[in-house]
Amino acid sequence: MDKSLHFTIGVLTAVLLLRESSQAGEEKDPEVLAAPKPDSRGAGEGLPTLTVTTILEDPYVMVRGAELEGYCMELLRALAGMLRFQYRVRVVGDGQYGAVAAGGNWTGMIGEILRREADIAVAPLTVTSAREEVVSFTTPFLQTGIGILLRKDTASQDMSFFHFLSPFSKETWTALLFAYLLTCFCLFLVARLSPCEWNEPKNEENHFTFLNSLWFGAGALALQGANPRPQALSVRVIAVVWWLFTLALLAAYIANFTALLSSGSEQLPIQTFEDLVKQRNLEFGTLEGSSTFYYFKNSKNPIHQMIYEYMEKRREHVLVKTYQEAVQRVMDSNYAFIGEVSPESLPQAESLCPSEQALPSPSVSLSLCPASRWTKPLSIAVLKLRESGDLDYLRNKWWESSCLRHSRDRWGPLEPPALGGLFLTLGIGLALGILAALAELSSSSRRAAAHAKKSCCSVFTEEICTRLRIKGAARQSQEPSGKANA
């Protein structure tokens, strides 16, 4: 009995020691991190377990405490729940995405897949022809863009002397000037036609001369009242529509001018790779061994070749190892980073500013061993997630704040189409004012024709001619009186 008791105690002690040693070994391995637990649908006995390799890049994969989280981790969790498999995540050992080394071997996540150290790579891994030859890719789960990442103070321009004109484009200012002149002319015309505004053309003076109409329109632009005050309904219709037009226009101008001042810069002086090559103030580079680097190496474009030669000659100084290192270098020095720098991929740094995308958008996919049986099921699962809107949900979840911030930073001068409804409303108001003036004149002509027993059309035509040619009519009326006096 004593021997069996001693044997049981010894076995339990040995099991506890082995368990503690295994836990200590896992803690000493810096490359193996705990991933978010898969859904309960994917956890269970007998389910296949896949070894997943990834790379740390915000917000795709991030370390939070002792676990990994991010866009790719949630995507992996969703795929595991759909296809019923378990997974074990490890960060790539050399911190590389995957490129051909000097000896012909592949580095990074591609190399781990080829050496069977991992079954699948779940990371922002770009699909290239060289990688497609050695590994299998699933259906893309994300589209990125290649551009230039700059620091705002290095990319900004000094404000011009006429910076206050920047909220509106040249076309908008031209349309505004035309609308102002047209409205003032309509005021002048309607005031002359309306009998309620000018009842006796031969004896009364019309206060709405063209100069007074220009002054009235300018007063409305400054949100100030100006004389003369309209009396006829037709003139008041045009005045009210012009006041509403100027009120909405000033609100748009103030809002865009405020955004312009808060952005602190005009349009970026470096928008294309040609602009980057011509300048001498900024150094520029990309990720070492990345698909962007090989894109410039294989490109036949002369500008791209100049960029590649620049980076190749200074590769020890301008090429970076990780995306985080690139972002930090952009923020700390006069350095421009070329790579996947769409606003959605930027970290939470208010001082960074991406230029417009200048290269075709590459695809980001899952990578697996050649002829893996998981390639087609994973591709179908990615398509289902896209069709159900889950991929859009994940994208908005992990990049929503960055998208909103950069949408505020990216202001632009207002073009005429943006104010098209406002100009259309003004045009309708002017047309209504002219029709109202003609209706008022027609009603007055009918009464005058009935009193004088003349044709309504002849009286109407005579009234229009008298009101539009008042100076000529005055001369003709003064000439006979002058002859009589002689």
XYZ file of C-alpha atoms in Angstrom:
486
model
C 0.000 0.000 0.000
C 2.858 2.381 0.857
C 4.623 1.535 -2.414
C 1.525 2.288 -4.473
C 1.019 5.596 -2.600
C 4.637 6.611 -3.208
C 4.294 5.667 -6.902
C 1.140 7.782 -7.304
C 2.743 10.793 -5.641
C 5.802 10.459 -7.891
C 3.694 10.311 -11.036
C 1.716 13.427 -10.039
C 4.935 15.298 -9.215
C 6.444 14.410 -12.605
C 3.319 15.556 -14.455
C 3.293 18.891 -12.638
C 6.981 19.475 -13.367
C 6.522 18.707 -17.072
C 3.550 21.069 -17.293
C 5.459 23.923 -15.624
C 8.432 23.402 -17.944
C 6.235 23.499 -21.052
C 4.542 26.711 -19.909
C 7.913 28.293 -19.204
C 9.111 27.310 -22.687
C 6.116 28.963 -24.298
C 6.702 32.160 -22.337
C 10.323 32.299 -23.503
C 9.348 32.037 -27.186
C 8.815 35.644 -28.354
C 7.434 34.662 -31.761
C 4.471 32.684 -30.484
C 1.656 34.876 -29.214
C -1.829 34.023 -28.154
C -4.475 34.791 -30.749
C -8.140 35.485 -30.113
C -9.961 32.259 -29.458
C -11.946 30.979 -32.427
C -15.711 30.710 -32.287
C -17.194 27.833 -30.387
C -18.225 26.364 -33.726
C -14.562 25.891 -34.628
C -13.413 24.581 -31.237
C -13.701 20.925 -30.481
C -12.083 17.556 -30.679
C -11.035 16.216 -34.058
C -11.000 19.559 -35.907
C -7.927 20.276 -38.044
C -5.431 22.805 -36.673
C -3.685 25.228 -39.010
C -0.472 27.077 -38.256
C -0.933 30.715 -39.216
C 1.917 33.135 -39.860
C 1.370 36.887 -39.774
C 3.212 40.185 -39.384
C 2.619 43.079 -37.013
C 1.138 46.069 -38.826
C -1.558 48.400 -37.527
C -4.462 47.923 -37.774
C -4.192 44.526 -39.470
C -2.409 42.753 -36.601
C -1.577 44.393 -33.269
C -0.360 43.179 -29.903
C -2.668 43.958 -26.993
C -1.325 42.493 -23.792
C -0.606 38.822 -24.461
C -2.985 38.516 -27.420
C -3.129 39.533 -31.059
C -6.016 41.563 -32.413
C -6.877 43.531 -35.513
C -8.550 43.247 -38.879
C -6.746 40.050 -39.907
C -7.397 38.361 -36.575
C -11.135 38.950 -36.819
C -11.079 37.771 -40.429
C -9.279 34.591 -39.350
C -11.792 34.022 -36.572
C -14.686 34.349 -39.034
C -13.068 31.936 -41.502
C -12.410 29.400 -38.729
C -16.053 29.536 -37.712
C -17.262 29.021 -41.288
C -14.851 26.214 -42.257
C -14.600 24.608 -38.794
C -10.891 24.534 -38.092
C -8.658 25.544 -35.219
C -5.545 27.670 -35.616
C -2.307 28.622 -33.949
C -0.898 32.068 -34.785
C 2.781 33.007 -34.800
C 4.470 36.237 -35.879
C 6.944 35.792 -38.734
C 10.463 35.393 -37.413
C 12.392 37.790 -39.668
C 9.652 40.412 -39.799
C 9.473 40.296 -43.619
C 6.573 39.857 -46.009
C 8.415 37.669 -48.463
C 11.044 38.223 -51.139
C 13.731 36.219 -52.945
C 17.037 36.334 -51.074
C 20.502 36.289 -52.659
C 20.722 32.490 -52.495
C 17.378 32.029 -54.235
C 15.454 31.214 -51.065
C 12.373 33.114 -49.985
C 12.268 35.172 -46.813
C 9.402 36.262 -44.597
C 5.955 34.695 -44.558
C 6.350 33.269 -48.074
C 9.483 31.467 -46.971
C 7.779 29.989 -43.907
C 4.951 28.654 -46.082
C 7.392 27.106 -48.564
C 9.380 25.493 -45.717
C 6.103 24.111 -44.311
C 6.620 26.022 -41.084
C 3.157 27.554 -41.566
C 0.036 26.440 -43.385
C -1.409 29.859 -44.178
C -0.402 33.522 -44.081
C -3.114 35.879 -42.821
C -1.638 39.354 -43.242
C -1.648 42.382 -45.587
C 0.277 40.329 -48.145
C 0.151 41.763 -51.664
C -0.367 39.447 -54.613
C 2.527 39.621 -57.105
C 3.486 37.463 -60.078
C 6.667 36.235 -58.370
C 4.788 35.142 -55.260
C 1.984 33.623 -57.322
C 4.543 31.267 -58.930
C 5.582 29.691 -55.634
C 2.492 29.852 -53.397
C -1.282 29.866 -53.786
C -3.458 32.893 -53.116
C -7.132 33.027 -52.283
C -9.685 35.540 -53.497
C -8.543 39.043 -52.422
C -10.148 40.289 -49.237
C -8.907 43.877 -49.520
C -7.807 46.432 -52.118
C -5.085 48.890 -51.163
C -3.422 51.801 -52.936
C 0.211 52.766 -53.479
C 1.111 56.402 -53.013
C 3.367 58.801 -51.126
C 3.219 59.456 -47.380
C 4.460 62.855 -46.223
C 4.504 64.921 -43.079
C 2.143 67.883 -43.292
C 4.680 70.567 -42.505
C 7.030 69.281 -45.235
C 4.172 68.965 -47.741
C 2.401 72.245 -47.069
C 2.728 75.376 -49.132
C 2.787 78.982 -47.987
C -0.577 80.663 -48.246
C -0.897 82.879 -51.293
C -1.813 86.574 -51.169
C -5.289 85.789 -52.514
C -5.822 82.822 -50.213
C -9.318 84.060 -49.377
C -10.426 83.059 -52.898
C -9.448 79.405 -52.388
C -12.787 78.143 -50.947
C -14.360 78.465 -54.418
C -12.909 77.341 -57.714
C -12.369 79.734 -60.606
C -15.432 78.342 -62.350
C -17.547 78.949 -59.240
C -16.365 82.563 -58.930
C -17.150 83.104 -62.621
C -20.622 81.614 -62.205
C -21.190 83.771 -59.114
C -20.229 86.963 -61.004
C -22.545 86.024 -63.873
C -25.401 85.300 -61.426
C -24.867 88.670 -59.726
C -24.952 90.632 -62.986
C -27.929 88.671 -64.289
C -29.909 89.234 -61.082
C -29.188 92.965 -61.065
C -30.233 93.212 -64.709
C -33.478 91.344 -63.945
C -34.151 93.737 -61.061
C -33.612 96.688 -63.381
C -35.809 95.154 -66.119
C -38.666 94.044 -63.844
C -38.726 97.420 -62.047
C -39.217 99.151 -65.398
C -41.900 96.714 -66.620
C -44.005 96.510 -63.476
C -46.675 99.227 -63.237
C -46.750 98.680 -59.473
C -43.118 99.845 -59.279
C -43.274 102.483 -62.042
C -46.815 103.594 -62.807
C -46.205 106.755 -64.888
C -43.018 106.318 -66.970
C -43.394 109.771 -68.576
C -43.807 111.661 -65.322
C -42.179 109.522 -62.585
C -38.546 108.677 -61.986
C -37.635 104.988 -61.641
C -35.433 104.527 -58.592
C -34.237 101.095 -59.772
C -31.634 102.285 -62.265
C -28.970 99.789 -63.281
C -26.422 101.302 -60.897
C -28.939 101.218 -58.046
C -29.719 97.584 -58.911
C -25.990 96.745 -58.700
C -25.843 98.462 -55.301
C -28.922 96.576 -54.111
C -27.396 93.198 -55.125
C -24.060 94.033 -53.476
C -25.844 94.957 -50.243
C -27.501 91.550 -50.174
C -24.085 89.857 -50.607
C -22.884 91.694 -47.510
C -26.079 90.755 -45.611
C -26.989 94.428 -45.420
C -30.129 96.214 -46.588
C -29.796 98.713 -49.425
C -32.062 101.271 -51.032
C -34.217 101.533 -53.055
C -36.752 99.277 -51.427
C -38.872 97.155 -53.792
C -42.621 97.786 -53.861
C -43.974 95.559 -56.647
C -44.548 91.852 -56.028
C -42.392 90.872 -59.018
C -39.410 92.902 -57.766
C -39.834 91.502 -54.260
C -39.812 87.929 -55.606
C -36.429 88.500 -57.253
C -35.106 90.294 -54.153
C -36.142 87.471 -51.802
C -34.669 84.758 -54.041
C -31.405 86.707 -54.278
C -31.284 87.130 -50.492
C -31.755 83.386 -49.973
C -29.113 82.665 -52.613
C -26.548 84.937 -50.956
C -27.312 83.528 -47.500
C -26.673 79.924 -48.605
C -23.627 80.982 -50.625
C -22.038 82.787 -47.693
C -22.672 79.789 -45.438
C -20.877 77.519 -47.930
C -17.993 79.981 -48.264
C -17.512 80.350 -44.499
C -17.643 76.582 -43.933
C -15.095 75.842 -46.666
C -12.838 78.709 -45.630
C -12.861 77.437 -42.045
C -11.862 73.966 -43.261
C -9.117 75.565 -45.345
C -7.675 77.447 -42.388
C -7.865 74.402 -40.106
C -6.058 72.222 -42.657
C -3.222 74.721 -42.663
C -2.123 74.002 -46.224
C -3.183 74.199 -49.790
C -3.058 71.347 -52.254
C 0.000 69.172 -51.787
C 2.990 70.264 -53.878
C 4.051 66.588 -54.181
C 1.262 64.583 -55.732
C 3.017 62.390 -58.279
C 6.261 60.448 -58.422
C 7.573 62.966 -60.939
C 7.149 65.713 -58.321
C 9.033 63.553 -55.836
C 11.968 62.986 -58.196
C 12.289 66.682 -59.101
C 12.570 67.944 -55.513
C 15.763 67.791 -53.426
C 14.488 68.448 -49.898
C 13.028 65.039 -49.066
C 14.573 61.606 -49.061
C 12.246 58.796 -50.092
C 12.165 55.033 -49.863
C 9.968 52.013 -49.283
C 9.902 48.693 -47.434
C 12.935 46.566 -48.133
C 12.019 43.525 -50.213
C 8.383 44.601 -50.562
C 6.208 44.307 -53.651
C 6.439 48.095 -54.071
C 10.232 47.922 -54.301
C 10.102 45.234 -56.988
C 7.387 47.138 -58.837
C 9.787 50.029 -59.368
C 12.607 47.629 -60.190
C 10.671 45.907 -62.969
C 8.839 48.974 -64.298
C 9.764 50.356 -67.722
C 8.594 53.840 -66.814
C 11.589 56.255 -66.795
C 10.343 58.017 -63.645
C 9.918 54.689 -61.857
C 13.395 53.638 -62.939
C 14.849 56.842 -61.487
C 13.102 56.127 -58.203
C 14.436 52.562 -58.148
C 18.009 53.705 -58.898
C 17.787 56.284 -56.127
C 16.589 53.685 -53.602
C 19.119 51.074 -54.770
C 22.090 53.407 -54.413
C 20.984 54.484 -50.930
C 19.274 51.306 -49.824
C 21.036 51.187 -46.473
C 19.743 54.642 -45.667
C 16.322 55.014 -47.338
C 14.847 51.497 -47.179
C 13.023 50.596 -43.972
C 12.312 47.257 -42.352
C 8.752 47.714 -41.118
C 5.787 49.954 -41.794
C 5.928 51.322 -38.250
C 9.545 52.349 -38.796
C 8.534 54.122 -42.017
C 5.756 56.077 -40.303
C 8.036 57.081 -37.433
C 10.739 58.218 -39.847
C 8.255 60.307 -41.835
C 7.161 62.028 -38.629
C 10.703 62.615 -37.309
C 12.660 63.661 -40.421
C 12.421 64.952 -43.991
C 11.465 61.595 -45.416
C 8.726 60.457 -47.800
C 7.509 56.879 -47.743
C 6.310 55.124 -50.907
C 3.961 52.230 -50.318
C 0.427 51.281 -49.371
C -0.440 54.595 -47.768
C -4.142 55.047 -48.391
C -5.861 57.090 -45.644
C -7.459 53.915 -44.279
C -4.052 52.320 -43.644
C -2.601 55.234 -41.677
C -2.178 55.069 -37.910
C -3.722 57.664 -35.643
C -1.260 60.468 -36.425
C -2.694 63.881 -37.224
C 0.611 65.129 -38.710
C 0.642 62.613 -41.588
C -0.788 63.415 -44.989
C -1.082 60.978 -47.926
C -0.920 62.126 -51.518
C -3.328 60.887 -54.160
C -2.780 57.270 -55.194
C -0.539 57.132 -58.242
C -0.187 53.394 -58.916
C -2.737 50.650 -59.613
C -4.335 49.299 -56.445
C -2.839 45.897 -55.555
C -4.831 43.042 -54.037
C -4.332 41.660 -50.545
C -5.037 37.940 -50.140
C -4.435 34.920 -47.954
C -1.399 32.839 -48.932
C -1.154 29.059 -48.649
C 1.096 26.187 -49.634
C 0.965 25.256 -53.330
C -1.907 22.867 -54.151
C -3.315 23.217 -50.622
C -6.762 21.740 -50.146
C -7.759 24.843 -48.177
C -7.299 27.311 -51.067
C -10.701 26.903 -52.704
C -12.738 26.655 -49.450
C -11.042 29.785 -48.123
C -11.680 31.653 -51.396
C -15.367 30.742 -51.265
C -15.549 31.761 -47.597
C -13.974 35.160 -48.388
C -16.530 35.688 -51.155
C -19.365 34.847 -48.755
C -18.030 37.318 -46.205
C -17.876 39.997 -48.905
C -21.402 39.270 -50.138
C -22.818 39.327 -46.620
C -21.161 42.671 -45.856
C -18.918 41.306 -43.109
C -15.742 42.515 -44.839
C -17.159 46.021 -45.096
C -18.127 45.858 -41.432
C -14.580 44.886 -40.425
C -13.102 47.609 -42.599
C -15.335 50.265 -41.071
C -14.672 48.943 -37.571
C -10.887 49.141 -37.772
C -10.526 52.206 -39.997
C -13.601 54.356 -39.304
C -11.883 56.982 -37.158
C -8.983 57.296 -39.587
C -11.346 57.679 -42.564
C -13.352 60.407 -40.840
C -10.253 62.285 -39.800
C -8.711 62.319 -43.247
C -11.976 63.160 -44.926
C -11.974 66.301 -42.802
C -8.399 67.058 -43.807
C -9.022 66.602 -47.514
C -10.865 69.789 -48.387
C -11.181 71.165 -51.889
C -12.546 74.280 -53.566
C -16.250 74.094 -54.277
C -17.057 73.453 -57.914
C -20.214 74.711 -59.711
C -21.877 71.243 -59.654
C -21.753 71.318 -55.836
C -23.828 74.501 -55.895
C -25.941 73.535 -58.903
C -29.181 73.379 -56.937
C -28.554 76.849 -55.538
C -28.011 78.378 -58.999
C -31.067 76.519 -60.306
C -33.220 77.974 -57.524
C -31.972 81.470 -58.376
C -32.783 80.945 -62.044
C -36.316 79.794 -61.233
C -36.820 82.817 -58.974
C -35.676 85.221 -61.687
C -38.041 83.606 -64.187
C -40.942 83.876 -61.751
C -40.158 87.544 -61.134
C -40.158 88.345 -64.863
C -43.431 86.434 -65.383
C -44.993 88.292 -62.450
C -43.923 91.635 -63.939
C -45.421 90.706 -67.318
C -48.632 89.617 -65.572
C -48.806 92.938 -63.712
C -48.196 94.879 -66.931
C -50.765 92.785 -68.810
C -53.422 93.426 -66.170
C -52.722 97.171 -66.259
C -52.854 97.162 -70.093
C -56.237 95.446 -70.129
C -57.672 98.108 -67.859
C -56.150 100.905 -69.953
C -57.401 99.322 -73.211
C -60.927 99.024 -71.836
C -60.876 102.666 -70.703
C -59.469 103.981 -74.038
C -61.398 101.460 -76.118
C -58.262 100.172 -77.825
C -56.818 96.772 -78.546
C -55.263 95.133 -75.491
C -52.272 93.896 -77.524
C -51.576 97.364 -78.929
C -51.715 98.948 -75.494
C -49.495 96.193 -74.048
C -46.930 96.646 -76.826
C -47.008 100.403 -76.432
C -46.459 100.122 -72.680
C -43.451 97.854 -73.144
C -41.912 100.152 -75.755
C -42.515 103.177 -73.568
C -40.975 101.586 -70.485
C -37.944 100.133 -72.280
C -37.285 103.174 -74.470
C -38.220 105.938 -72.098
C -35.407 108.282 -73.203
C -36.287 108.055 -76.905
C -39.966 108.604 -76.177
C -39.112 111.643 -74.047
C -37.061 113.192 -76.839
C -39.886 112.636 -79.343
C -42.398 114.284 -77.007
C -40.088 117.241 -76.382
C -39.295 117.940 -80.076
C -42.898 118.908 -81.148
C -43.233 121.180 -78.132
C -39.973 122.871 -79.049
C -41.097 123.483 -82.625
C -44.390 124.923 -81.438
C -42.599 127.368 -79.190
C -40.357 128.411 -82.083
